[in-house]
Coordinates of C-alpha atoms in Angstrom, one line a residue:
M137 CA -29.6 -183.1 1.7
N138 CA -32.2 -185.8 2.1
I139 CA -35.4 -183.9 2.8
V140 CA -38.9 -185.3 3.1
V141 CA -41.9 -183.2 2.1
P142 CA -43.8 -182.7 5.4
R143 CA -47.3 -184.2 5.9
Y144 CA -50.2 -182.2 7.1
A145 CA -48.4 -178.9 6.7
D146 CA -48.9 -175.8 4.7
L147 CA -47.0 -172.6 4.0
G148 CA -49.6 -170.3 5.5
K149 CA -53.0 -168.9 4.9
A150 CA -54.2 -166.9 1.9
S151 CA -55.3 -164.0 4.0
A152 CA -52.8 -161.9 6.0
E153 CA -55.6 -161.5 8.6
F154 CA -55.3 -165.2 9.5
D155 CA -51.6 -165.8 8.7
D156 CA -50.1 -164.5 12.0
E157 CA -47.0 -166.7 12.3
Y158 CA -45.8 -166.7 8.7
F159 CA -46.7 -163.0 8.4
E160 CA -44.5 -162.0 11.3
N161 CA -41.5 -164.1 10.3
C162 CA -41.7 -164.3 6.5
F163 CA -42.9 -160.8 5.2
V164 CA -41.2 -159.8 2.0
D165 CA -40.3 -156.2 1.8
T166 CA -40.4 -155.1 -1.9
G167 CA -39.7 -151.5 -1.0
L168 CA -43.2 -150.3 -1.5
I169 CA -43.8 -149.3 2.2
S170 CA -40.8 -147.0 2.3
R171 CA -41.9 -145.5 -1.0
L172 CA -45.4 -144.9 0.3
L173 CA -44.2 -143.3 3.5
S174 CA -41.6 -141.1 1.8
E175 CA -42.2 -137.4 2.3
S176 CA -42.0 -136.8 -1.5
S177 CA -44.6 -139.5 -2.2
A178 CA -48.0 -138.3 -3.4
T179 CA -49.5 -141.8 -3.3
S180 CA -52.6 -142.2 -1.1
I181 CA -54.2 -145.3 -2.7
I182 CA -52.6 -148.7 -3.2
V183 CA -54.4 -150.9 -5.7
G184 CA -54.1 -154.6 -6.2
R185 CA -55.9 -157.7 -7.2
I186 CA -57.2 -160.1 -4.5
G187 CA -54.2 -161.8 -3.0
S188 CA -51.6 -159.3 -4.2
G189 CA -50.7 -158.3 -0.6
K190 CA -52.7 -155.1 0.0
S191 CA -53.9 -156.1 3.5
A192 CA -50.4 -157.4 4.4
L193 CA -49.0 -154.0 3.6
I194 CA -51.6 -152.2 5.7
R195 CA -51.0 -154.7 8.5
K196 CA -47.2 -154.2 8.4
I197 CA -47.6 -150.4 8.5
R198 CA -50.1 -150.7 11.3
E199 CA -47.9 -152.9 13.5
H200 CA -44.5 -151.5 12.8
Q201 CA -45.0 -147.7 12.4
P202 CA -45.7 -145.3 15.3
N203 CA -48.9 -143.2 15.4
V204 CA -51.1 -145.2 13.1
I205 CA -54.9 -144.8 13.1
Q206 CA -57.0 -147.5 11.4
V207 CA -60.5 -146.6 10.1
N208 CA -62.6 -149.6 9.5
P209 CA -65.4 -149.0 7.0
E210 CA -67.6 -151.5 8.9
D211 CA -67.4 -149.3 12.0
L212 CA -69.0 -146.4 10.2
S213 CA -72.5 -148.1 10.4
L214 CA -73.7 -146.4 7.3
A215 CA -77.0 -148.3 7.3
Y216 CA -78.6 -145.3 8.9
M217 CA -77.9 -143.3 5.7
A218 CA -79.4 -145.9 3.5
D219 CA -82.6 -145.7 5.6
S220 CA -82.9 -141.9 5.3
W221 CA -86.0 -141.1 3.3
L222 CA -84.5 -137.8 2.0
L223 CA -81.2 -139.4 0.8
N224 CA -83.2 -142.1 -0.9
F225 CA -85.6 -139.6 -2.5
L226 CA -82.7 -137.5 -3.8
T227 CA -80.9 -140.6 -5.2
E228 CA -84.1 -141.8 -6.9
N229 CA -84.4 -138.4 -8.6
E230 CA -80.8 -138.6 -9.8
F231 CA -79.5 -135.9 -7.4
D232 CA -75.7 -136.3 -7.1
L233 CA -74.9 -136.6 -3.4
G234 CA -71.2 -136.8 -4.1
L235 CA -70.5 -133.5 -2.4
F236 CA -72.5 -134.5 0.7
Y237 CA -70.5 -137.8 0.9
Q238 CA -67.3 -135.8 0.5
Q239 CA -68.3 -133.7 3.5
L240 CA -69.0 -136.9 5.4
W241 CA -65.6 -138.3 4.7
R242 CA -63.8 -135.0 5.5
H243 CA -65.6 -134.9 8.8
V244 CA -64.9 -138.6 9.7
L245 CA -61.2 -138.3 8.8
V246 CA -60.7 -134.9 10.6
V247 CA -62.3 -136.2 13.8
E248 CA -60.4 -139.5 13.7
L249 CA -57.1 -137.5 13.4
L250 CA -57.9 -135.1 16.2
K251 CA -59.3 -137.8 18.4
H252 CA -56.0 -139.8 18.1
H253 CA -53.6 -136.8 18.3
E254 CA -55.2 -135.2 21.3
G255 CA -56.4 -138.4 23.1
L256 CA -60.0 -137.2 23.1
D257 CA -61.6 -140.2 24.8
S258 CA -64.0 -138.4 27.2
E259 CA -66.4 -135.4 27.3
S260 CA -64.1 -133.4 29.6
K261 CA -61.1 -133.8 27.4
S262 CA -63.1 -132.9 24.3
S263 CA -64.4 -129.7 26.0
Q264 CA -61.0 -128.7 27.2
F265 CA -59.5 -129.2 23.7
L266 CA -62.2 -127.2 22.0
S267 CA -62.0 -124.3 24.5
R268 CA -58.3 -124.1 24.1
I269 CA -58.3 -124.3 20.3
V270 CA -61.1 -121.8 19.9
G271 CA -59.2 -119.4 22.2
M272 CA -56.3 -119.5 19.8
F273 CA -58.3 -118.0 16.9
K274 CA -60.0 -114.9 18.5
D275 CA -58.4 -112.7 15.8
N276 CA -58.9 -115.1 12.9
S277 CA -62.6 -115.2 11.9
G278 CA -62.1 -118.0 9.3
K279 CA -60.4 -120.4 11.7
K280 CA -62.8 -119.5 14.5
K281 CA -65.9 -120.3 12.3
A282 CA -64.2 -123.6 11.3
M283 CA -63.8 -124.6 14.9
E284 CA -67.4 -123.6 15.7
Y285 CA -68.4 -126.0 13.0
L286 CA -66.3 -128.7 14.5
N287 CA -67.8 -128.0 17.9
R288 CA -71.3 -128.3 16.4
Y289 CA -70.6 -131.6 14.6
G290 CA -67.6 -133.1 16.2
G291 CA -67.8 -132.1 19.8
T292 CA -68.6 -135.6 20.9
F293 CA -65.2 -136.9 19.8
W294 CA -65.3 -139.8 22.3
S295 CA -68.5 -141.2 20.8
D296 CA -68.7 -143.8 18.1
T297 CA -68.3 -142.8 14.5
D298 CA -71.8 -143.9 13.5
E299 CA -73.2 -141.5 16.1
R300 CA -71.5 -138.6 14.4
I301 CA -72.6 -139.8 10.9
R302 CA -76.2 -140.0 12.3
K303 CA -75.9 -136.4 13.6
I304 CA -74.6 -135.1 10.2
T305 CA -77.4 -136.9 8.3
D306 CA -80.1 -135.7 10.6
D307 CA -78.8 -132.1 10.5
F308 CA -78.8 -132.2 6.7
E309 CA -82.4 -133.2 6.7
R310 CA -83.2 -130.4 9.1
Q311 CA -81.4 -127.8 7.0
V312 CA -83.2 -129.0 3.8
E313 CA -86.5 -128.8 5.8
G314 CA -85.7 -125.3 6.9
E315 CA -84.9 -124.2 3.3
S316 CA -88.1 -125.9 2.0
G317 CA -90.6 -124.6 4.6
A318 CA -94.0 -126.1 4.8
N319 CA -93.7 -128.1 1.6
F320 CA -91.1 -130.4 3.2
K321 CA -93.6 -132.1 5.5
G322 CA -96.1 -132.6 2.7
I323 CA -93.5 -134.3 0.5
L324 CA -92.4 -136.4 3.4
A325 CA -96.0 -137.6 4.0
K326 CA -96.5 -138.4 0.3
Y327 CA -93.2 -140.3 0.1
K328 CA -94.1 -142.4 3.2
R329 CA -97.5 -143.2 1.8
G330 CA -96.0 -144.2 -1.6
E331 CA -97.9 -141.5 -3.4
K332 CA -96.6 -139.8 -6.6
I333 CA -94.7 -136.5 -5.9
G334 CA -95.3 -133.8 -8.5
R335 CA -92.5 -132.6 -10.8
H336 CA -92.6 -129.0 -9.3
E337 CA -92.3 -130.3 -5.7
T338 CA -89.4 -132.6 -6.7
K339 CA -87.6 -129.9 -8.5
E340 CA -87.9 -127.5 -5.5
L341 CA -86.7 -130.0 -3.0
V342 CA -83.7 -131.0 -5.1
S343 CA -82.9 -127.3 -5.6
N344 CA -83.0 -126.8 -1.8
A345 CA -80.8 -129.8 -1.2
Q346 CA -78.3 -128.4 -3.7
K347 CA -78.1 -125.1 -1.8
I348 CA -77.4 -126.9 1.5
V349 CA -74.7 -129.3 0.0
S350 CA -72.9 -126.4 -1.6
S351 CA -73.1 -124.2 1.5
V352 CA -70.5 -122.7 3.7
Q353 CA -69.9 -126.0 5.5
M354 CA -67.5 -127.2 2.8
R355 CA -65.4 -124.0 3.2
E356 CA -65.4 -124.5 6.9
L357 CA -64.1 -128.1 6.5
A358 CA -61.4 -126.9 4.2
Q359 CA -60.4 -124.3 6.8
I360 CA -60.2 -127.1 9.4
I361 CA -57.6 -128.9 7.3
D362 CA -55.5 -125.7 7.4
I363 CA -55.8 -125.7 11.2
L364 CA -54.7 -129.3 11.3
D365 CA -51.6 -128.5 9.3
E366 CA -50.6 -125.2 10.8
D367 CA -51.7 -125.5 14.5
I368 CA -52.1 -129.1 15.5
F369 CA -49.9 -131.5 13.5
N370 CA -47.1 -129.0 13.5
D371 CA -44.4 -131.2 15.1
R372 CA -42.3 -132.1 12.0
M373 CA -40.7 -134.9 13.9
Q374 CA -43.9 -136.7 14.5
K375 CA -45.7 -138.3 11.5
T376 CA -49.3 -139.7 11.8
I377 CA -50.5 -142.4 9.4
L378 CA -54.2 -143.1 8.9
V379 CA -55.0 -146.4 7.0
I380 CA -58.3 -147.6 5.5
D381 CA -58.7 -151.2 4.3
D382 CA -61.6 -153.6 3.6
L383 CA -63.6 -151.3 1.3
D384 CA -64.6 -154.3 -0.7
K385 CA -66.6 -155.7 2.2
Q386 CA -70.4 -155.0 2.6
W387 CA -69.9 -152.0 5.0
A388 CA -72.6 -149.9 3.3
D389 CA -75.7 -150.4 1.3
D390 CA -74.9 -151.4 -2.3
R391 CA -76.9 -148.4 -3.5
I392 CA -74.4 -145.9 -2.0
R393 CA -71.2 -147.9 -1.4
V394 CA -69.7 -147.1 -4.8
K395 CA -70.6 -143.4 -4.5
L396 CA -69.1 -143.3 -1.0
I397 CA -65.8 -144.7 -2.3
E398 CA -65.8 -142.2 -5.2
A399 CA -66.3 -139.4 -2.6
L400 CA -63.3 -140.8 -0.5
I401 CA -61.1 -140.8 -3.6
N402 CA -62.1 -137.2 -4.3
V403 CA -61.4 -136.1 -0.7
L404 CA -57.9 -137.7 -0.2
P405 CA -55.9 -135.0 -2.1
K406 CA -57.3 -132.3 0.3
F407 CA -55.5 -134.0 3.2
R408 CA -52.1 -134.0 1.5
K409 CA -52.0 -130.4 2.6
I410 CA -51.3 -131.6 6.2
R411 CA -47.6 -132.3 5.9
N412 CA -47.3 -134.5 8.9
V413 CA -50.3 -136.7 8.1
K414 CA -50.3 -139.5 5.6
I415 CA -53.6 -141.3 4.6
I416 CA -53.2 -144.7 2.9
V417 CA -56.2 -146.5 1.4
A418 CA -56.0 -150.1 0.1
M419 CA -58.4 -150.9 -2.6
R420 CA -59.2 -153.9 -4.7
D421 CA -58.5 -153.6 -8.4
D422 CA -62.0 -154.6 -9.6
L423 CA -63.7 -152.3 -7.1
L424 CA -61.6 -149.4 -8.3
D425 CA -62.5 -150.3 -11.9
L426 CA -66.2 -150.2 -11.0
V427 CA -65.9 -146.9 -9.1
L428 CA -64.1 -145.2 -12.0
R429 CA -66.5 -146.4 -14.6
Q430 CA -69.4 -145.0 -12.6
A431 CA -67.7 -141.8 -11.5
N432 CA -69.7 -138.7 -12.4
T433 CA -69.2 -136.2 -9.6
P434 CA -68.5 -132.8 -11.1
G435 CA -64.7 -132.0 -11.0
F436 CA -63.5 -135.6 -10.9
Q437 CA -60.5 -135.8 -13.2
R438 CA -59.2 -139.3 -13.8
D439 CA -55.8 -138.1 -15.1
K440 CA -55.2 -136.4 -11.8
F441 CA -56.2 -139.5 -9.9
D442 CA -53.4 -141.4 -11.6
D443 CA -50.9 -139.1 -9.7
Y444 CA -51.8 -140.4 -6.3
H445 CA -52.4 -144.1 -6.7
T446 CA -50.1 -147.0 -7.3
R447 CA -50.6 -150.6 -8.3
I448 CA -49.0 -153.5 -6.5
N449 CA -46.8 -155.5 -8.8
W450 CA -44.6 -158.5 -8.0
R451 CA -41.4 -159.7 -9.7
K452 CA -40.8 -163.4 -10.1
S453 CA -37.7 -163.1 -7.9
E454 CA -39.8 -161.5 -5.1
L455 CA -42.4 -164.4 -5.4
R456 CA -39.5 -166.9 -5.1
E457 CA -38.3 -165.1 -2.0
F458 CA -41.9 -165.2 -0.6
I459 CA -42.0 -169.0 -0.9
E460 CA -38.4 -169.6 0.0
K461 CA -38.9 -167.8 3.3
R462 CA -41.9 -169.8 4.2
V463 CA -40.3 -173.2 3.3
S464 CA -37.3 -172.3 5.4
Y465 CA -39.4 -171.1 8.4
L466 CA -41.6 -174.3 8.2
Y467 CA -38.6 -176.6 8.5
K468 CA -36.8 -174.6 11.2
R469 CA -39.9 -174.4 13.3
K470 CA -41.0 -178.0 13.0
Y471 CA -38.3 -180.3 11.6
T472 CA -34.7 -179.3 11.4
K473 CA -32.5 -176.3 12.2
E474 CA -30.6 -176.9 9.0
G475 CA -31.3 -174.4 6.2
V476 CA -33.9 -175.9 3.9
G477 CA -34.9 -174.2 0.7
L478 CA -37.1 -174.9 -2.3
K479 CA -34.3 -176.7 -4.2
D480 CA -34.3 -179.3 -1.4
L481 CA -37.9 -180.2 -2.0
F482 CA -37.9 -180.6 -5.8
S483 CA -36.1 -182.9 -8.1
Q484 CA -34.9 -181.4 -11.3
N485 CA -34.2 -183.8 -14.2
K486 CA -31.9 -182.8 -17.0
G487 CA -33.6 -181.1 -19.9
E488 CA -36.7 -180.3 -17.9
G489 CA -37.9 -176.7 -17.5
D490 CA -37.6 -174.9 -14.2
Y491 CA -40.3 -176.1 -11.8
F492 CA -40.7 -172.6 -10.3
D493 CA -41.1 -171.0 -13.8
Y494 CA -43.8 -173.6 -14.5
I495 CA -45.8 -172.7 -11.4
V496 CA -45.4 -168.9 -11.7
D497 CA -46.5 -169.0 -15.4
R498 CA -49.8 -170.4 -14.1
T499 CA -50.3 -167.5 -11.7
M500 CA -51.2 -163.8 -12.0
L501 CA -47.9 -162.9 -10.4
R502 CA -49.4 -162.5 -6.9
P503 CA -48.5 -164.3 -3.7
R504 CA -51.9 -165.9 -3.1
D505 CA -51.7 -167.8 -6.4
V506 CA -48.2 -169.1 -5.8
L507 CA -49.1 -170.0 -2.2
A508 CA -52.2 -171.9 -3.3
Y509 CA -50.2 -174.0 -5.8
F510 CA -47.5 -174.9 -3.2
N511 CA -50.1 -175.8 -0.6
V512 CA -51.8 -178.1 -3.0
L513 CA -48.4 -179.8 -3.6
L514 CA -47.7 -180.2 0.1
D515 CA -51.2 -181.6 0.7
R516 CA -50.9 -184.1 -2.1
F517 CA -47.3 -185.2 -1.8
G518 CA -46.6 -185.0 2.0
G519 CA -44.2 -187.8 3.0
K520 CA -42.5 -188.0 -0.4
S521 CA -38.7 -187.4 -0.6
N522 CA -38.9 -185.1 -3.6
I523 CA -41.5 -183.4 -5.8
S524 CA -41.1 -183.8 -9.5
L525 CA -42.3 -181.7 -12.5
K526 CA -44.7 -184.6 -13.2
D527 CA -46.1 -184.2 -9.7
I528 CA -46.5 -180.4 -10.3
R529 CA -48.5 -181.1 -13.5
S530 CA -50.6 -183.7 -11.8
V531 CA -52.3 -181.2 -9.5
E532 CA -52.7 -178.5 -12.1
L533 CA -56.3 -179.3 -12.8
D534 CA -57.3 -178.9 -9.2
F535 CA -55.4 -175.6 -9.0
S536 CA -56.9 -174.4 -12.3
K537 CA -60.4 -175.1 -11.0
S538 CA -59.9 -173.3 -7.7
R539 CA -58.3 -170.2 -9.4
R540 CA -61.1 -170.0 -11.9
A541 CA -63.7 -170.0 -9.1
A542 CA -61.7 -167.4 -7.3
L543 CA -61.5 -165.2 -10.4
V544 CA -65.2 -165.4 -11.0
G545 CA -65.9 -164.4 -7.4
E546 CA -63.4 -161.5 -7.7
W547 CA -65.0 -160.0 -10.7
R548 CA -68.7 -160.9 -10.4
E549 CA -69.7 -157.6 -8.9
A550 CA -68.2 -155.5 -11.7
L551 CA -68.9 -158.0 -14.5
P552 CA -71.8 -160.3 -13.6
Y553 CA -71.3 -162.3 -16.8
V554 CA -67.6 -163.0 -16.1
D555 CA -68.0 -166.9 -16.1
D556 CA -69.8 -166.8 -19.5
L557 CA -66.8 -164.8 -20.9
I558 CA -64.4 -167.5 -19.6
N559 CA -66.6 -170.2 -21.1
F560 CA -66.3 -168.4 -24.4
L561 CA -62.6 -169.3 -24.4
G562 CA -63.5 -173.0 -24.0
H563 CA -65.6 -173.2 -27.2
R564 CA -64.6 -176.2 -29.3
K565 CA -63.5 -173.9 -32.2
M566 CA -61.3 -171.8 -29.9
S567 CA -57.6 -172.5 -29.1
A568 CA -55.2 -171.3 -26.4
E569 CA -53.6 -168.8 -28.8
F570 CA -55.7 -167.1 -31.4
R571 CA -56.0 -164.0 -33.6
V572 CA -59.0 -161.8 -33.0
G573 CA -60.0 -161.8 -36.7
G574 CA -59.8 -165.6 -36.8
V575 CA -62.4 -166.3 -34.1
D576 CA -65.1 -168.5 -35.5
S577 CA -68.6 -166.9 -35.8
D578 CA -70.1 -170.0 -34.0
A579 CA -68.2 -169.1 -30.9
I580 CA -69.4 -165.5 -31.0
D581 CA -73.0 -166.5 -31.7
Q582 CA -72.9 -168.9 -28.7
V583 CA -71.8 -166.1 -26.3
V584 CA -74.3 -163.7 -27.8
M585 CA -77.1 -166.2 -26.9
Q586 CA -75.8 -166.6 -23.4
L587 CA -75.5 -162.9 -22.7
C588 CA -78.9 -162.0 -24.3
G589 CA -80.6 -164.9 -22.5
D590 CA -79.2 -164.6 -19.0
Y591 CA -78.5 -160.9 -18.7
D592 CA -81.3 -159.3 -20.7
S593 CA -82.4 -157.0 -17.8
L594 CA -78.9 -155.6 -17.2
H595 CA -78.2 -152.2 -18.8
L596 CA -74.5 -152.7 -19.3
P597 CA -72.5 -151.8 -22.5
L598 CA -71.5 -155.4 -23.3
I599 CA -75.1 -156.6 -23.1
I600 CA -76.3 -153.7 -25.3
F601 CA -73.7 -154.8 -28.0
A602 CA -74.7 -158.4 -27.6
K603 CA -78.3 -157.5 -28.3
S604 CA -77.2 -155.5 -31.3
A605 CA -75.2 -158.5 -32.6
F606 CA -78.3 -160.7 -32.1
E607 CA -80.6 -158.4 -34.0
R608 CA -78.3 -157.4 -36.8
N609 CA -76.6 -160.9 -37.2
D610 CA -73.8 -159.6 -39.4
A611 CA -70.0 -159.7 -39.4
D612 CA -69.6 -156.1 -38.3
S613 CA -71.8 -156.4 -35.2
R614 CA -70.1 -159.6 -34.2
M615 CA -66.7 -157.9 -34.4
E616 CA -68.0 -154.9 -32.4
L617 CA -69.0 -157.3 -29.7
L618 CA -65.9 -159.4 -29.9
V619 CA -63.4 -156.6 -29.4
R620 CA -65.3 -155.6 -26.3
I621 CA -65.2 -159.1 -25.0
I622 CA -61.5 -159.2 -25.6
A623 CA -61.1 -155.9 -23.7
D624 CA -63.0 -157.3 -20.7
L625 CA -61.1 -160.6 -20.8
Y626 CA -57.8 -158.7 -20.9
R627 CA -59.0 -156.5 -18.0
I628 CA -59.6 -159.4 -15.7
G629 CA -56.3 -161.1 -16.7
V630 CA -57.9 -164.1 -18.4
I631 CA -56.0 -163.4 -21.7
G632 CA -52.8 -161.6 -22.7
I633 CA -52.5 -159.8 -25.9
R634 CA -49.7 -159.2 -28.4
T635 CA -50.0 -156.4 -30.9
Q636 CA -46.7 -157.2 -32.8
E637 CA -45.4 -160.5 -33.9
N638 CA -42.1 -160.4 -31.9
S639 CA -43.4 -158.5 -28.8
S640 CA -43.9 -160.2 -25.5
W641 CA -47.3 -161.1 -24.2
Q642 CA -48.9 -158.3 -22.3
F643 CA -51.2 -159.0 -19.3
S644 CA -53.3 -156.6 -17.3
F645 CA -51.6 -157.6 -14.0
N646 CA -48.0 -156.9 -15.2
S647 CA -48.6 -154.2 -17.8
V648 CA -51.3 -151.6 -18.6
P649 CA -54.4 -152.6 -16.5
S650 CA -56.9 -152.1 -19.4
V651 CA -57.0 -151.6 -23.2
S652 CA -59.5 -149.7 -25.2
V653 CA -61.5 -151.2 -28.1
G654 CA -59.6 -148.9 -30.4
E655 CA -56.3 -150.7 -29.5
I656 CA -57.7 -154.1 -30.5
S657 CA -57.8 -155.0 -34.2
E658 CA -58.4 -158.2 -36.2
N659 CA -54.6 -158.8 -36.2
T660 CA -54.3 -158.6 -32.4
R661 CA -53.1 -162.0 -31.1
C662 CA -54.4 -163.3 -27.8
L663 CA -53.2 -166.0 -25.4
V664 CA -55.5 -167.7 -22.9
H665 CA -53.7 -167.5 -19.5
P666 CA -52.1 -170.9 -18.7
M667 CA -53.7 -170.8 -15.3
L668 CA -57.0 -171.7 -17.0
W669 CA -55.7 -174.2 -19.6
Q670 CA -56.6 -177.3 -17.6
T671 CA -60.2 -176.2 -16.7
L672 CA -60.8 -175.0 -20.4
K673 CA -59.1 -178.1 -21.8
R674 CA -56.5 -176.1 -23.6
R675 CA -52.9 -176.7 -24.5
A676 CA -50.1 -174.8 -26.2
E677 CA -46.4 -174.7 -26.6
L678 CA -45.1 -172.1 -24.2
K679 CA -41.6 -171.0 -23.1
T680 CA -41.2 -169.1 -19.9
L681 CA -44.1 -166.6 -20.0
F682 CA -43.0 -164.1 -17.3
E683 CA -39.4 -163.0 -17.3
D684 CA -38.0 -161.2 -14.3
Y685 CA -37.4 -157.5 -14.7

């Protein structure tokens, strides 16, 4: 078939939010949605790198499943909490507000579920519902108290979520004031004037806050979840799904956002008790990494967390299907009703490697990377009858630069020095494939100077080890720093590692997401991801890197 590469066309946008036409007609079902919604599935959190398809999954669920509620973090208007003098004071004095934030999330999720299920969009409907439900529990003191709590804090179901959050925050301050007595106003006045608050006053206020946070309200909220399961969401034929996305956006002050996400993670297992409700949260991989590294709420167990989250992984065949569908749709929509596929756009000379393998080997096995490469090709070679492997290679530098910039943007919040670590791999004495023990001391010394010079004020583990290497200036301190750099580079997907000579290369995006420093030795072999070879001026002999599985 004589096919011309279309001019001024693309295969869709990187974000599912702005990819309406291709999304509706070219969605690739990998089976993850049905697995998520299965009654036997414990998964509440889907985790993926930027561009792996998290938002597309959420959108597909939202548009094609009945009874779906979407909670947008930006609608919570949590700026009010960041302006609370009491919450700021407690945070400054290292008081863990994790339980308070958990209470907040339980309240938000309970009210959103009830509001949707009962159609509570007015004051009259809310009053009728609360009267009816309270009447059901005359002989059950626990459930009656729980509904009294809901009436106190959630009676205005029809109001915006931020109004309810404001009410909870204000009430928390009033309760702490009631517990503290006359001292409360004195501390408040000192805080607003910027005066030093004595150790005894601070200790007393923190102690009173602890009493309130650990009070009966938590038990009442737990009882409400029983009510939802046993008395409200009791139609086993009707399933309700609540989805949360966009947690990586600036929906809350940076001082509390990570703690709020940690609190949400801690709360989700409580809602699994409601058999007809499924809560699904989409979370960026680097954001989850940041939250877990800072998690310190009492009772948080990382091994249990592993039971209810899953990572999005793509097979090469699924990525091929992703692009095939878009090419086919583009031609049917604009050019010809004949079936056009990838093979019709590319010329394959005898003895050359597969063009699709070449492209995929320069991605992190996610749709956005593959789409970006193909869109560059369409932009550069529109109007040509066929695209050759030489053409694919000719645009690799532009692709490499754009992916590096995207990678730095993706990880800068968790690892502010990420670009310096990538630069380390571009040192003149480094190569695309290397052994940890063979890294030249000059390369390590250069990254030490960069880390110590540019990030001296950051109290991060890698910076501490860089300072130690600078002060000690010996082989042991260099190696201690190097293995931590390798662990970070592996975590972000910039390098793959191989622990045995004949084993395949292991990358964080298609294998274990992180490695400990204890797993890295002088004999560990590393491979710079081919996606970065052009921008780092690297080259190596490489057969197909990612086999399908």
